[in-house]
Short mmCIF file of C-alpha atoms in Angstrom, two decimals:
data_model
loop_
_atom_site.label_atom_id
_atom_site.label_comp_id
_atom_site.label_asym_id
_atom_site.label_seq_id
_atom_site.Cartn_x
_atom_site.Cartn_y
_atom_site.Cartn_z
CA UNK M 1 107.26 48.33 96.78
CA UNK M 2 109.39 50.54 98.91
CA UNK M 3 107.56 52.72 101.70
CA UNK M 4 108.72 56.20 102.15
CA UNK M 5 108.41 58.02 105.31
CA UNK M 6 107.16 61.22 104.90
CA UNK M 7 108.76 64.24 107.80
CA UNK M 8 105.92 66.48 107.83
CA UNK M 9 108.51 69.01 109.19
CA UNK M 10 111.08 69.57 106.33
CA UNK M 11 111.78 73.01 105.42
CA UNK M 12 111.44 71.93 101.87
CA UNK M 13 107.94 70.82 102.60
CA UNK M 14 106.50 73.38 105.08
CA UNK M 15 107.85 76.14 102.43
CA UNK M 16 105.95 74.52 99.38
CA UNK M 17 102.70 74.44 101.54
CA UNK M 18 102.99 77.79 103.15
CA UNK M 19 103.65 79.08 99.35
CA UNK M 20 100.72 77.15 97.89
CA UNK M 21 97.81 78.37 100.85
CA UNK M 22 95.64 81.02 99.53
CA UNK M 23 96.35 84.29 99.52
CA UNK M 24 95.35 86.48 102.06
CA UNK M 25 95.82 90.23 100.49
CA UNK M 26 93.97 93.42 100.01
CA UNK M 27 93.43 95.83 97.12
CA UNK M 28 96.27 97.48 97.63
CA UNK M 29 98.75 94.68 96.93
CA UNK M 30 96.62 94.03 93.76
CA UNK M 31 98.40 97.09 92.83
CA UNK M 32 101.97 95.67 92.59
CA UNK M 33 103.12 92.78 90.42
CA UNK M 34 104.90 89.95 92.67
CA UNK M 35 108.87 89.45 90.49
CA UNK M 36 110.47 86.02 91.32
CA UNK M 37 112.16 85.70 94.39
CA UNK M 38 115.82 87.30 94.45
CA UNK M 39 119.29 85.50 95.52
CA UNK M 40 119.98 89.03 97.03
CA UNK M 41 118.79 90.96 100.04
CA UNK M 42 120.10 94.50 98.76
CA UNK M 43 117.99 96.28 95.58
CA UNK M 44 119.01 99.27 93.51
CA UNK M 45 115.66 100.92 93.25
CA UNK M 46 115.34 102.89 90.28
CA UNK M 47 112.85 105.72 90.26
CA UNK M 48 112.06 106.35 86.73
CA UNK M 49 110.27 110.20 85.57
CA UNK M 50 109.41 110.95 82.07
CA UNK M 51 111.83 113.60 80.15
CA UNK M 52 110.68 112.82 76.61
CA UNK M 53 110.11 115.66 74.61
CA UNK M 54 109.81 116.16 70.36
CA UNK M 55 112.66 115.45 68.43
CA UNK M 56 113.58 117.97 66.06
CA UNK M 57 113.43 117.28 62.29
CA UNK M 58 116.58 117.01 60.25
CA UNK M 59 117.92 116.86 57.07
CA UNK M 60 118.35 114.30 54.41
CA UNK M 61 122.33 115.09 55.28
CA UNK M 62 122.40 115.89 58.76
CA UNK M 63 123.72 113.79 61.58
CA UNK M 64 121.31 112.16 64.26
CA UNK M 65 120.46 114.55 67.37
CA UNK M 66 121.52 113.21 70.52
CA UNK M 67 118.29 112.38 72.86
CA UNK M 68 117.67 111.84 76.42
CA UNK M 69 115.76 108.98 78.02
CA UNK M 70 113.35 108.99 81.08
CA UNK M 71 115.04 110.58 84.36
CA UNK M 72 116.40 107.82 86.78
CA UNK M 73 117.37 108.23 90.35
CA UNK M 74 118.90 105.23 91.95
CA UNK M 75 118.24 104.06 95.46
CA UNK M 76 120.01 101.45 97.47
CA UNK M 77 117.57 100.03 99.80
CA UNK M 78 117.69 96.20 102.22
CA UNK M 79 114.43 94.23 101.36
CA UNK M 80 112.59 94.50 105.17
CA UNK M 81 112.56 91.25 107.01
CA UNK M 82 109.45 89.41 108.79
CA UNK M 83 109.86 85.99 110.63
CA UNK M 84 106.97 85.47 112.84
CA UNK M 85 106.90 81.97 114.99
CA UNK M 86 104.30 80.37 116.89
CA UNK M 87 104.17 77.04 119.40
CA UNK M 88 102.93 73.35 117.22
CA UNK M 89 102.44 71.45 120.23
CA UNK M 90 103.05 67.92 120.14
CA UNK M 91 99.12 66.96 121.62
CA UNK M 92 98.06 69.15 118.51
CA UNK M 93 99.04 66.03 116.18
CA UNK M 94 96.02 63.75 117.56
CA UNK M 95 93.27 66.74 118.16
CA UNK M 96 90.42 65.85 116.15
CA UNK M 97 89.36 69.16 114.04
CA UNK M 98 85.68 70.10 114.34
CA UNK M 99 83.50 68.79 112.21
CA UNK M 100 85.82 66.02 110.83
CA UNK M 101 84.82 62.21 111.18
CA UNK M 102 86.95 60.47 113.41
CA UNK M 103 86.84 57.15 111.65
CA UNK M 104 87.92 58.73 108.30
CA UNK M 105 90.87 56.88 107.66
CA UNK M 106 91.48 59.23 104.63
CA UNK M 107 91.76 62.38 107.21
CA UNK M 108 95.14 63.13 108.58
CA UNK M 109 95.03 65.34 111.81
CA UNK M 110 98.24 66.30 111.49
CA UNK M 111 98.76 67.71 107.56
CA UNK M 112 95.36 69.88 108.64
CA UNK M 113 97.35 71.43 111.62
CA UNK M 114 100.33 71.76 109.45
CA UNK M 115 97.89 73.86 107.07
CA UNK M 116 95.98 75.80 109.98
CA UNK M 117 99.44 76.83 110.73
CA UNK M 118 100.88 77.81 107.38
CA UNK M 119 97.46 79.39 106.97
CA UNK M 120 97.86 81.65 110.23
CA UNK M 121 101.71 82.46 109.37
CA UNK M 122 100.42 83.41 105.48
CA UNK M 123 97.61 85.64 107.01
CA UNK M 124 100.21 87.86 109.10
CA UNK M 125 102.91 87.93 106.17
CA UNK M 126 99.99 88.91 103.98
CA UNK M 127 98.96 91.74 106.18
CA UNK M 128 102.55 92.90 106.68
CA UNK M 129 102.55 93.25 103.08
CA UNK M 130 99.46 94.86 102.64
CA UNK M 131 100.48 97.59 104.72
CA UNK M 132 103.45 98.10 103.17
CA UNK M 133 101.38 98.35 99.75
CA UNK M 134 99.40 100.79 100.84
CA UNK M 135 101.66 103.30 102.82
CA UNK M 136 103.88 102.87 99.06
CA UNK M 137 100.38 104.41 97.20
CA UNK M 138 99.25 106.73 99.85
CA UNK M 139 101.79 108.40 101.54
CA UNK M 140 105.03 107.70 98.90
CA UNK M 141 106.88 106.41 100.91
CA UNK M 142 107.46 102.91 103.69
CA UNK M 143 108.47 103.48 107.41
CA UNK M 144 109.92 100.18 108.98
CA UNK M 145 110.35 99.63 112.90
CA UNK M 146 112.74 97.27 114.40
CA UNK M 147 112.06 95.81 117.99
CA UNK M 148 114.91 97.09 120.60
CA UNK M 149 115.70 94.50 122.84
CA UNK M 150 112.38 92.34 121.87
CA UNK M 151 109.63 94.90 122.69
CA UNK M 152 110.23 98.56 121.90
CA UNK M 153 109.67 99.21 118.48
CA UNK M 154 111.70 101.78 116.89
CA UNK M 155 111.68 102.88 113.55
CA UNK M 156 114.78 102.32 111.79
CA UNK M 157 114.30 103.50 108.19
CA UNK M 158 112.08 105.03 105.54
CA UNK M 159 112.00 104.38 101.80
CA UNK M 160 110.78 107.56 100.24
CA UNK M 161 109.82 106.92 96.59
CA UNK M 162 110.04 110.66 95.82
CA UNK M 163 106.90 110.89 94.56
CA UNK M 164 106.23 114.43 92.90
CA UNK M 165 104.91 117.34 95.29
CA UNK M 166 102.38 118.38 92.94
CA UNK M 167 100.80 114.70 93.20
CA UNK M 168 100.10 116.06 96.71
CA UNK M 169 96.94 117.97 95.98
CA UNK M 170 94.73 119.65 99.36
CA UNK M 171 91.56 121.32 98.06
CA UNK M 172 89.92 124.51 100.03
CA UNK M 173 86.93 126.82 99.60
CA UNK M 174 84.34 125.87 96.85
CA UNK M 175 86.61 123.66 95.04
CA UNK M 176 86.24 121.44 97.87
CA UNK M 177 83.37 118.41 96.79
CA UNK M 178 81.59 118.79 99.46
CA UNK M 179 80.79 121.99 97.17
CA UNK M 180 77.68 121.23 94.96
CA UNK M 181 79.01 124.11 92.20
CA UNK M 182 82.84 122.27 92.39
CA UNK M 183 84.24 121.07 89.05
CA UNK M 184 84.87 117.20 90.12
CA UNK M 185 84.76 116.15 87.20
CA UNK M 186 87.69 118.53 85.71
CA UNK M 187 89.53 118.19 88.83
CA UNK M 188 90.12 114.35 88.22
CA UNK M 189 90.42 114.79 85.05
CA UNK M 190 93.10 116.76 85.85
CA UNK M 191 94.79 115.11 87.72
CA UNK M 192 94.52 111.89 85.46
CA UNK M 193 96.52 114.17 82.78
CA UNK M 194 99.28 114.74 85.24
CA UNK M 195 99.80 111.33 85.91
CA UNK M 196 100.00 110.47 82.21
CA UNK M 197 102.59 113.77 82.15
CA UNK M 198 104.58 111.69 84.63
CA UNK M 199 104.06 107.71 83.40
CA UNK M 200 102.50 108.18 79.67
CA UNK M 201 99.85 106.02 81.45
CA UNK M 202 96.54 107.00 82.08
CA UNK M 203 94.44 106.84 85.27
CA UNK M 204 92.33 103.45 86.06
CA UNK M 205 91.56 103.16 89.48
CA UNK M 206 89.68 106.09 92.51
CA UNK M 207 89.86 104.98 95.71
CA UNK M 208 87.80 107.02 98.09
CA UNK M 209 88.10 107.44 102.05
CA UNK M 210 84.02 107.05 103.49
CA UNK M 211 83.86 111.12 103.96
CA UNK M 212 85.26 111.52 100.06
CA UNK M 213 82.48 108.72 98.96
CA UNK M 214 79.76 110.43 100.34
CA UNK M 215 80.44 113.82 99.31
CA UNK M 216 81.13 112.10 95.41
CA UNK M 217 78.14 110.16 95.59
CA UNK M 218 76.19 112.79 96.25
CA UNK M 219 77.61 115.63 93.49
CA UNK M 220 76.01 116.52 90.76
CA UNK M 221 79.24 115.77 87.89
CA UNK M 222 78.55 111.82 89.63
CA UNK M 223 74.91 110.84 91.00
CA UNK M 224 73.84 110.40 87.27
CA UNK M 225 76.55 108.80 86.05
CA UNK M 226 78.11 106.17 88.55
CA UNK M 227 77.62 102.78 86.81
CA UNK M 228 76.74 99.99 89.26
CA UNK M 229 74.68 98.30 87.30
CA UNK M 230 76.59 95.73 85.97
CA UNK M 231 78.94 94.97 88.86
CA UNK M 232 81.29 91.45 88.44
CA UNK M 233 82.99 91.27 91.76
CA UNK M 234 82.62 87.15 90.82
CA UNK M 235 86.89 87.19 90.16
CA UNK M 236 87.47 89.29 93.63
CA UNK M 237 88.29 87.95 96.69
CA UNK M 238 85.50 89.02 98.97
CA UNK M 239 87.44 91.83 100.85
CA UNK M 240 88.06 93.26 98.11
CA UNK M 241 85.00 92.81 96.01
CA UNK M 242 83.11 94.44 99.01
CA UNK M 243 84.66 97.69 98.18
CA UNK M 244 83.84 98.12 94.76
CA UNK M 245 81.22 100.28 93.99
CA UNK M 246 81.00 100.07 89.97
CA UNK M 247 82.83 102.81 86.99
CA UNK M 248 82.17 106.38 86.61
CA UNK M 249 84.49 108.34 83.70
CA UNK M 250 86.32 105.37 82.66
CA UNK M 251 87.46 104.85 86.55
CA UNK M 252 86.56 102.09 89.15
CA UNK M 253 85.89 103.22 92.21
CA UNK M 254 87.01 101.56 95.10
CA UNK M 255 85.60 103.00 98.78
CA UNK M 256 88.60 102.46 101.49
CA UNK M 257 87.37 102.17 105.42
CA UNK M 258 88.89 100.82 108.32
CA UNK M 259 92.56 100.94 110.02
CA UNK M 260 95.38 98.76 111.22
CA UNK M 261 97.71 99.26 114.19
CA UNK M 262 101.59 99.95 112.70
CA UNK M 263 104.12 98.73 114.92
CA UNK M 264 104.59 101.60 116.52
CA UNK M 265 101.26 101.30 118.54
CA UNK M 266 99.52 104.14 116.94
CA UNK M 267 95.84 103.03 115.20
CA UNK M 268 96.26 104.42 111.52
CA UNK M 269 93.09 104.93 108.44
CA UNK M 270 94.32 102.75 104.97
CA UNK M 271 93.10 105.49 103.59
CA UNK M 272 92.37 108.81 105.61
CA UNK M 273 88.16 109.61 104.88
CA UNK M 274 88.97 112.58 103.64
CA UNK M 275 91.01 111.74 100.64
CA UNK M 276 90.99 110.37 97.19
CA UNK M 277 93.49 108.34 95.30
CA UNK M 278 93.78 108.66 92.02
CA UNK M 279 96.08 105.52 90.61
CA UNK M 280 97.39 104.28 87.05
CA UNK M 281 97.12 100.00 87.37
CA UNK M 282 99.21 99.90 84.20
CA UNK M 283 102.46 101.66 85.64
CA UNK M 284 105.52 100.18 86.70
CA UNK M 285 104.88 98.93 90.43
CA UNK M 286 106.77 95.49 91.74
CA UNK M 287 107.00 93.98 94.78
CA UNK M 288 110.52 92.35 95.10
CA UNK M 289 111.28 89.43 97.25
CA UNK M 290 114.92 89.02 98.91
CA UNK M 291 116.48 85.77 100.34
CA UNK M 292 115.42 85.13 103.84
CA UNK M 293 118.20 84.97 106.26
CA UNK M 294 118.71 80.75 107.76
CA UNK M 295 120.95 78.37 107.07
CA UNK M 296 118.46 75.74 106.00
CA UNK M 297 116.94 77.95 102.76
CA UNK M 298 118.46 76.07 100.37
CA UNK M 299 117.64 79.20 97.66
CA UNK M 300 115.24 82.42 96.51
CA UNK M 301 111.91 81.97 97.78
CA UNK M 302 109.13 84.47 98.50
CA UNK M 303 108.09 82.88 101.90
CA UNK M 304 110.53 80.51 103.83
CA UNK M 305 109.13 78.35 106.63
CA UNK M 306 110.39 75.69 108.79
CA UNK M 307 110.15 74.10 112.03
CA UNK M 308 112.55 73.51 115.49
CA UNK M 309 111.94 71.02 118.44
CA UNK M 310 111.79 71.28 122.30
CA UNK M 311 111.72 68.42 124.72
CA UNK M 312 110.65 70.00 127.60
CA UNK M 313 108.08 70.37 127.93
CA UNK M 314 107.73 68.30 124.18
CA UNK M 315 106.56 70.67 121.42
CA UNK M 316 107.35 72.14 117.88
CA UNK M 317 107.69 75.37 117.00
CA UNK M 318 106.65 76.81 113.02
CA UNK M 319 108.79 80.07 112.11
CA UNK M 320 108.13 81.73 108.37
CA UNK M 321 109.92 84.13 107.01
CA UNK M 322 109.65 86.38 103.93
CA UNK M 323 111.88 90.13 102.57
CA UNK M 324 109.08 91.78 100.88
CA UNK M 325 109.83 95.30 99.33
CA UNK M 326 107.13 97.07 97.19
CA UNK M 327 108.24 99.15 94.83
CA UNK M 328 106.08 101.91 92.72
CA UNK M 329 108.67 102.28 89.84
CA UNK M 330 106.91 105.55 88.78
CA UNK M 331 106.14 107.54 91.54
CA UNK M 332 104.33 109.88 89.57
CA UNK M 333 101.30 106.90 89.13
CA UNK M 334 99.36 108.16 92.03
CA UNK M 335 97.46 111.34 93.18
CA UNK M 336 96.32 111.82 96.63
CA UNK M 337 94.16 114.89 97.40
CA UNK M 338 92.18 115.95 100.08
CA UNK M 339 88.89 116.95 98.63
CA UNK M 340 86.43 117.30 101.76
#
């Protein structure tokens, strides 16, 4: 029987494990559906509004009526590009993990650092994307920075998805829900009808900054009628199951805390406390993938990763790469008001 050597280090083989790790996202990726990786790095984004209206009734002799489809604007945008890299020293191939028997013949120290490695490059990629998710749903639109000479980041472009300014909703007065006499109730409903207006989709999902929870929780169209009885968060990854807090009106309510630090340097909210988002699952939102940019991807992939060698002093060095681009289709899918 032949032997086969195997190099750990083959972009073929670090880009199947870093593509097979578990993945690391949010709740607002679970918003997006992943399409296969592109050849391409440029997409025509297509930003699709509903102009559908009744057709008139004919004739048994007259000729068809000429009809309009949906409203498309067409966007040319590069898919973003992320390519962290991080030091694989060469003493890391004979440290013995905690925990892990050292007379386990079966246990190879270096395919677990290989994984810790992936693992940590998957993590930031995941986040990256994450953010991007979520700046697509809540603001409409994706700011990306650049680093200027390998520190100063500047931003070099936004993709704004041209989301409708009435989705943009800011409450005042006794309308507000902090307002026991407020019509909550009608006001999502509302909202819901202008999203299926805009998609023909109606809304599934209310995620709710910790000020917007508390003032729903406590009004008087939800405190009776918020259903977290029979809560399965058993299919969630835990950071996302944690924010689930059970149905009320046909909706699942999702409460959003905590912030990340954009590129920029500035500390930003996921989701300001203040607001609601009111989303449609069902409508058209993709997250493309273009082709990373090195000579040794052989073809499309959503995450590339590889590794380069130093002699002195003797080390390796992991780089992965990935061109996510999310991409709400139908702009018109999400709501965002600020309701306390």
């Amino acid at each position: 029987m032949q032997n086969f050597n195997i190099d750990y280090f083959d972009p073929r083989l670090l880009t199947g494990v870093i593509n097979k790790r578990p993945l690391k996202s949010d709740i607002f990726t679970g918003f997006f559906k992943k399409q296969s990786p592109s050849p391409a790095e440029l997409f025509e984004l297509h930003v699709k509004t509903r102009n559908i209206s009744m057709p008139p009734a004919i004739t048994n002799h007259a000729p068809g009526t000429m009809r309009h489809g949906d409203a498309v604007d067409v966007y040319a945008v590069k898919a973003p590009r992320f390519r962290p890299k991080r030091a694989f020293m060469a003493a890391d191939k004979f440290r013995q993990p905690a925990g892990v028997n050292p007379y386990n013949p079966q246990d190879n120290a270096l395919e677990r650092a290989i994984a810790e490695d992936m693992d940590l490059h998957r993590e930031e990629l995941d986040f990256a994307l994450e953010t991007m998710c979520c700046q697509a749903l809540v603001k409409g639109k994706i700011t990306l920075f650049d680093l200027v000479e390998g520190n100063t980041p500047k931003p070099t472009f936004t993709v704004d998805f041209q989301r409708p300014s009435n989705h943009n909703i800011i409450l005042s007065g006794t309308a507000m829900w902090t307002d026991r006499d407020s019509d909550l109730q009608g006001q999502v409903d509302s909202w819901d009808l202008m999203i299926q207006e805009e998609t023909g989709y109606g809304a599934t999902d209310l995620l709710l900054g910790k000020n917007a929870w508390k003032a729903f929780r406590r009004h008087h169209d939800v405190e009776d009628d918020l259903d977290n009885r029979g809560i399965d968060i058993g299919h969630l990854a835990p950071q996302v199951g944690s924010k689930y807090r059970g149905t009320w009106n046909g909706l699942r309510i999702w409460v959003i805390a905590g912030s990340y630090t954009d590129l920029d340097g500035v500390i930003k909210p996921y989701l300001d406390p203040d607001y609601a988002l009111l989303v449609a699952k069902d409508a058209a939102s993709v997250i493309e993938f273009g082709l990373p940019v090195d000579n040794d991807c052989a073809g499309p992939v959503e995450i590339f990763a590889k590794a380069f060698k130093q002699e002195d002093p003797s080390g390796t060095f992991t780089i992965a790469e990935t061109r996510p681009l999310p991409w709400p289709k139908q702009p018109g899918s999400v709501v965002l008001a600020k309701v306390v």
